[in-house]
CSV table of C-alpha atoms in Angstrom, one decimal:
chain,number,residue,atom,x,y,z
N,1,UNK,CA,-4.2,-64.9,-28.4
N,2,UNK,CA,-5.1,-61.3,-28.6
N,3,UNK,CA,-2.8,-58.8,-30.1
N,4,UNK,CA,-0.7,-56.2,-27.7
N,5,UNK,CA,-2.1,-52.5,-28.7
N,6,UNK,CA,0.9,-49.8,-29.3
N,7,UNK,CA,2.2,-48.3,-26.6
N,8,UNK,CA,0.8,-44.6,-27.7
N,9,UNK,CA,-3.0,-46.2,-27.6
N,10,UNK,CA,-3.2,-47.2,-24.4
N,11,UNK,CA,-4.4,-45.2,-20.6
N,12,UNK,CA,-1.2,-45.8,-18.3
N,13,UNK,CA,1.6,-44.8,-20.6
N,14,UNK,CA,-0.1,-40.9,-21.3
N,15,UNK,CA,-1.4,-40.5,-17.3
N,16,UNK,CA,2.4,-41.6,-16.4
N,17,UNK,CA,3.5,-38.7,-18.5
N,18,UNK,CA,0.9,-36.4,-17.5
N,19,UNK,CA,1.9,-35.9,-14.2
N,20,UNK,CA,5.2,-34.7,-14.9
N,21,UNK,CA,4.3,-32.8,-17.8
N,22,UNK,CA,1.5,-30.5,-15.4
N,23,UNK,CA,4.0,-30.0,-12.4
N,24,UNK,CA,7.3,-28.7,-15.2
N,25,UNK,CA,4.1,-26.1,-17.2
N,26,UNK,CA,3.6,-25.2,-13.2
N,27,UNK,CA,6.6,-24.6,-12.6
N,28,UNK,CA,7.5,-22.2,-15.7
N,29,UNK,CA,4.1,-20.2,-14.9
N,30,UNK,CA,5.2,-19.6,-11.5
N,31,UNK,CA,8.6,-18.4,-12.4
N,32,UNK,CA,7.0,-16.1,-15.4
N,33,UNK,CA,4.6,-14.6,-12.5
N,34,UNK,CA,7.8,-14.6,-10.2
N,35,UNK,CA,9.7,-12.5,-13.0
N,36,UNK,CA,7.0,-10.3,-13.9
N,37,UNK,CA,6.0,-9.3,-10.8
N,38,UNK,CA,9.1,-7.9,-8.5
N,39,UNK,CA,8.7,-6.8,-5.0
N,40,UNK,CA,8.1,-3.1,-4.7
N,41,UNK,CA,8.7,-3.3,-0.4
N,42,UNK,CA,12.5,-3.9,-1.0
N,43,UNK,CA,14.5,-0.8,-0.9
N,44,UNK,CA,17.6,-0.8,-2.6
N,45,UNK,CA,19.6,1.9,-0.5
N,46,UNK,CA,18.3,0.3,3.0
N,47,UNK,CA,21.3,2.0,5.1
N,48,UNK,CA,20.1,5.3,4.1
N,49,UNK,CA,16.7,4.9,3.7
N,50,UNK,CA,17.1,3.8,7.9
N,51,UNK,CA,19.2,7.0,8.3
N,52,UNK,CA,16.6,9.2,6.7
N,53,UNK,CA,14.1,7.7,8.7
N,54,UNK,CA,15.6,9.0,11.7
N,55,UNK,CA,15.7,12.5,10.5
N,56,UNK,CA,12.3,12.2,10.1
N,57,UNK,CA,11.9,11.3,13.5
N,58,UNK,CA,12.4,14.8,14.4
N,59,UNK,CA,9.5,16.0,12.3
N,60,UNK,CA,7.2,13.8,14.4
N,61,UNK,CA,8.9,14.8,18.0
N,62,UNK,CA,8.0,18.0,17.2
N,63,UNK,CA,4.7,17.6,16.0
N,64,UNK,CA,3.8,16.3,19.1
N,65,UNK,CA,5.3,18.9,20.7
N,66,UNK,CA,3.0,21.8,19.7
N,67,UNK,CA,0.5,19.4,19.7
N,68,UNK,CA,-1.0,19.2,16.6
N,69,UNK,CA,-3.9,17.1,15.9
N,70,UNK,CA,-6.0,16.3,13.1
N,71,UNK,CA,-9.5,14.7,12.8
N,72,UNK,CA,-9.8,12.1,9.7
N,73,UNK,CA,-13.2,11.6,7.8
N,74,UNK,CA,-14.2,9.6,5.3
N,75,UNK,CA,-17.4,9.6,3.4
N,76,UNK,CA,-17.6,7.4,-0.2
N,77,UNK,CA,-14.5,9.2,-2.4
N,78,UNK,CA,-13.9,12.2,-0.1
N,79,UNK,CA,-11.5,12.7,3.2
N,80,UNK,CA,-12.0,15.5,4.9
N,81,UNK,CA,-9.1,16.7,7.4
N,82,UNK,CA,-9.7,19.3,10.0
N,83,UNK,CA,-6.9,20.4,12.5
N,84,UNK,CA,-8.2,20.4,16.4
N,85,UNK,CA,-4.7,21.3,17.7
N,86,UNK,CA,-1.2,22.8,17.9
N,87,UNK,CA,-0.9,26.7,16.0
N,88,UNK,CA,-3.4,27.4,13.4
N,89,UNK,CA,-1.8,26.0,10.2
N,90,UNK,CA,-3.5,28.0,6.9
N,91,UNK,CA,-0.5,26.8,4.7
N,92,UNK,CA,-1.6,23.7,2.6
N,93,UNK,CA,-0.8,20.1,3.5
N,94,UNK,CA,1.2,17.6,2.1
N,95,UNK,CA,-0.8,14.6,2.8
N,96,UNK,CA,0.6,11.0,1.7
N,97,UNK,CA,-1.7,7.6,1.9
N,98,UNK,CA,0.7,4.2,1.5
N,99,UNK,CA,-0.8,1.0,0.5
N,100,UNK,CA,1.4,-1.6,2.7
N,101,UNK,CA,1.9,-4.0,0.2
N,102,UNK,CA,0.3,-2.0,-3.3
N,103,UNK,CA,2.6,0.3,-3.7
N,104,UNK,CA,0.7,1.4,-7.3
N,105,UNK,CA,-2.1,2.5,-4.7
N,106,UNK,CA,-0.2,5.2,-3.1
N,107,UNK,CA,-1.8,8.7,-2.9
N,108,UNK,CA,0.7,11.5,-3.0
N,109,UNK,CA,-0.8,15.4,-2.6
N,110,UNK,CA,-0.9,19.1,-1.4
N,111,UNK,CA,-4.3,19.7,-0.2
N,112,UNK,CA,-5.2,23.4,0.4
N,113,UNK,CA,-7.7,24.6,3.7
N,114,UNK,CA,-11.4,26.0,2.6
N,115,UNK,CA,-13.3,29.1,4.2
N,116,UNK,CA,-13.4,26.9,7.1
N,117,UNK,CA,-10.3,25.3,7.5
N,118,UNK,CA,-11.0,21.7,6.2
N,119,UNK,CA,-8.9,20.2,3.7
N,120,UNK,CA,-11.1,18.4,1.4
N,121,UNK,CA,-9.4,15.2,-0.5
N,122,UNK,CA,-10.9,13.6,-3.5
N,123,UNK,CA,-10.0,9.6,-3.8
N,124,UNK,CA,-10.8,7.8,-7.2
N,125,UNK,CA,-12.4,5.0,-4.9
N,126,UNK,CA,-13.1,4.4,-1.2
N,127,UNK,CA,-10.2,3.8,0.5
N,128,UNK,CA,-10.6,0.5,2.7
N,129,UNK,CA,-8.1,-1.4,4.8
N,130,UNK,CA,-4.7,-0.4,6.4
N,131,UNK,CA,-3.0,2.8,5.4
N,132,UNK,CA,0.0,4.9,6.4
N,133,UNK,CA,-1.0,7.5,6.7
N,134,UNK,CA,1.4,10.9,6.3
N,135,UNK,CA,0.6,14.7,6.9
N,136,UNK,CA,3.5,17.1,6.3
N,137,UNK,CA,3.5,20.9,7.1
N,138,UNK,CA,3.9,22.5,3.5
N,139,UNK,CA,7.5,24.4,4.7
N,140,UNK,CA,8.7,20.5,5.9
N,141,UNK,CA,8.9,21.9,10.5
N,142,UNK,CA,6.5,18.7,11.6
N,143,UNK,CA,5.2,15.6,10.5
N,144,UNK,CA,2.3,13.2,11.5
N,145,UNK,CA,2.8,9.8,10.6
N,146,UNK,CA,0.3,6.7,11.5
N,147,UNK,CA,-1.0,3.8,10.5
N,148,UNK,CA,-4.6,3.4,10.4
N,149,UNK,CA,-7.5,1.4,9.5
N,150,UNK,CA,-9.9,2.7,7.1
N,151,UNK,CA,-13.4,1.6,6.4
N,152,UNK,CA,-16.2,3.2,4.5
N,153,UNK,CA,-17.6,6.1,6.8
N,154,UNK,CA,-15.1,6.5,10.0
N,155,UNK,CA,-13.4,9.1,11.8
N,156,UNK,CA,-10.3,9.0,13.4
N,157,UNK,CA,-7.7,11.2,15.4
N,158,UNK,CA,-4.2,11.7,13.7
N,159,UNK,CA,-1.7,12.5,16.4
């Protein structure tokens, strides 16, 4: 007769406990990247972040009232912004880019009109993918507000 080997030297015994071991360790690394990482979309105040929202409405009504229009380009780490409607605006611009889901990506700024009234923007990096994209009259009377699609070199029409 052959002698039984201890339970702790044989296959079946450790792959039994395996399993179970890999899915608890799984399960304590997805709550550590669960708790690390909070959602930054939630807003806390969401009653008055809706009833701001609709103020801003306003802002955009009346943008499109007095028709202004700008025309987006982007070449490499450089957007360029030139107005092709409404009054002549010299003022500077506050222009906001949001990420949709990054909000660590956002681009908050006042950009300022050259000699030729383009406002030049300098990115750190291309921007690529879907944007919100804000411009804001520096004394806060109209707003443009879209969401667009950026891609290396394109153009587009803010309105």
């Amino acid at each position: 007769m052959s002698e039984q080997q201890a339970w702790y030297k044989q296959f079946w015994p450790w792959f039994l406990i395996i399993l179970p071991l890999c899915a608890v360790v799984a399960s304590f690394t997805t709550l550590k990247i669960a708790l690390t990482n909070s959602d930054s979309l939630v807003a806390e105040d969401y009653y008055k972040d809706g009833k701001a929202i609709n103020m801003d409405l306003s802002k955009v009504k009346y943008a499109k009232q007095i028709g202004m229009n700008f025309l987006l380009e982007q070449t490499n780490n450089e957007i360029l912004l030139t107005q092709q409607g409404g009054p002549a605006s010299q003022a500077a611009l506050k222009v906001e880019f949001y990420h949709p889901t990054i909000a660590d990506r956002d681009i908050k700024l006042t950009a300022t009109a050259d000699a030729s009234n383009v406002y030049r923007i300098t990115v750190p990096a291309t921007l690529i993918g879907p944007w919100e994209v804000r411009l804001e009259s520096y004394d806060g009377k109209w707003r443009i507000h879209q969401r667009v699609e950026l891609k290396g070199h394109v153009q587009l029409w803010l309105n």
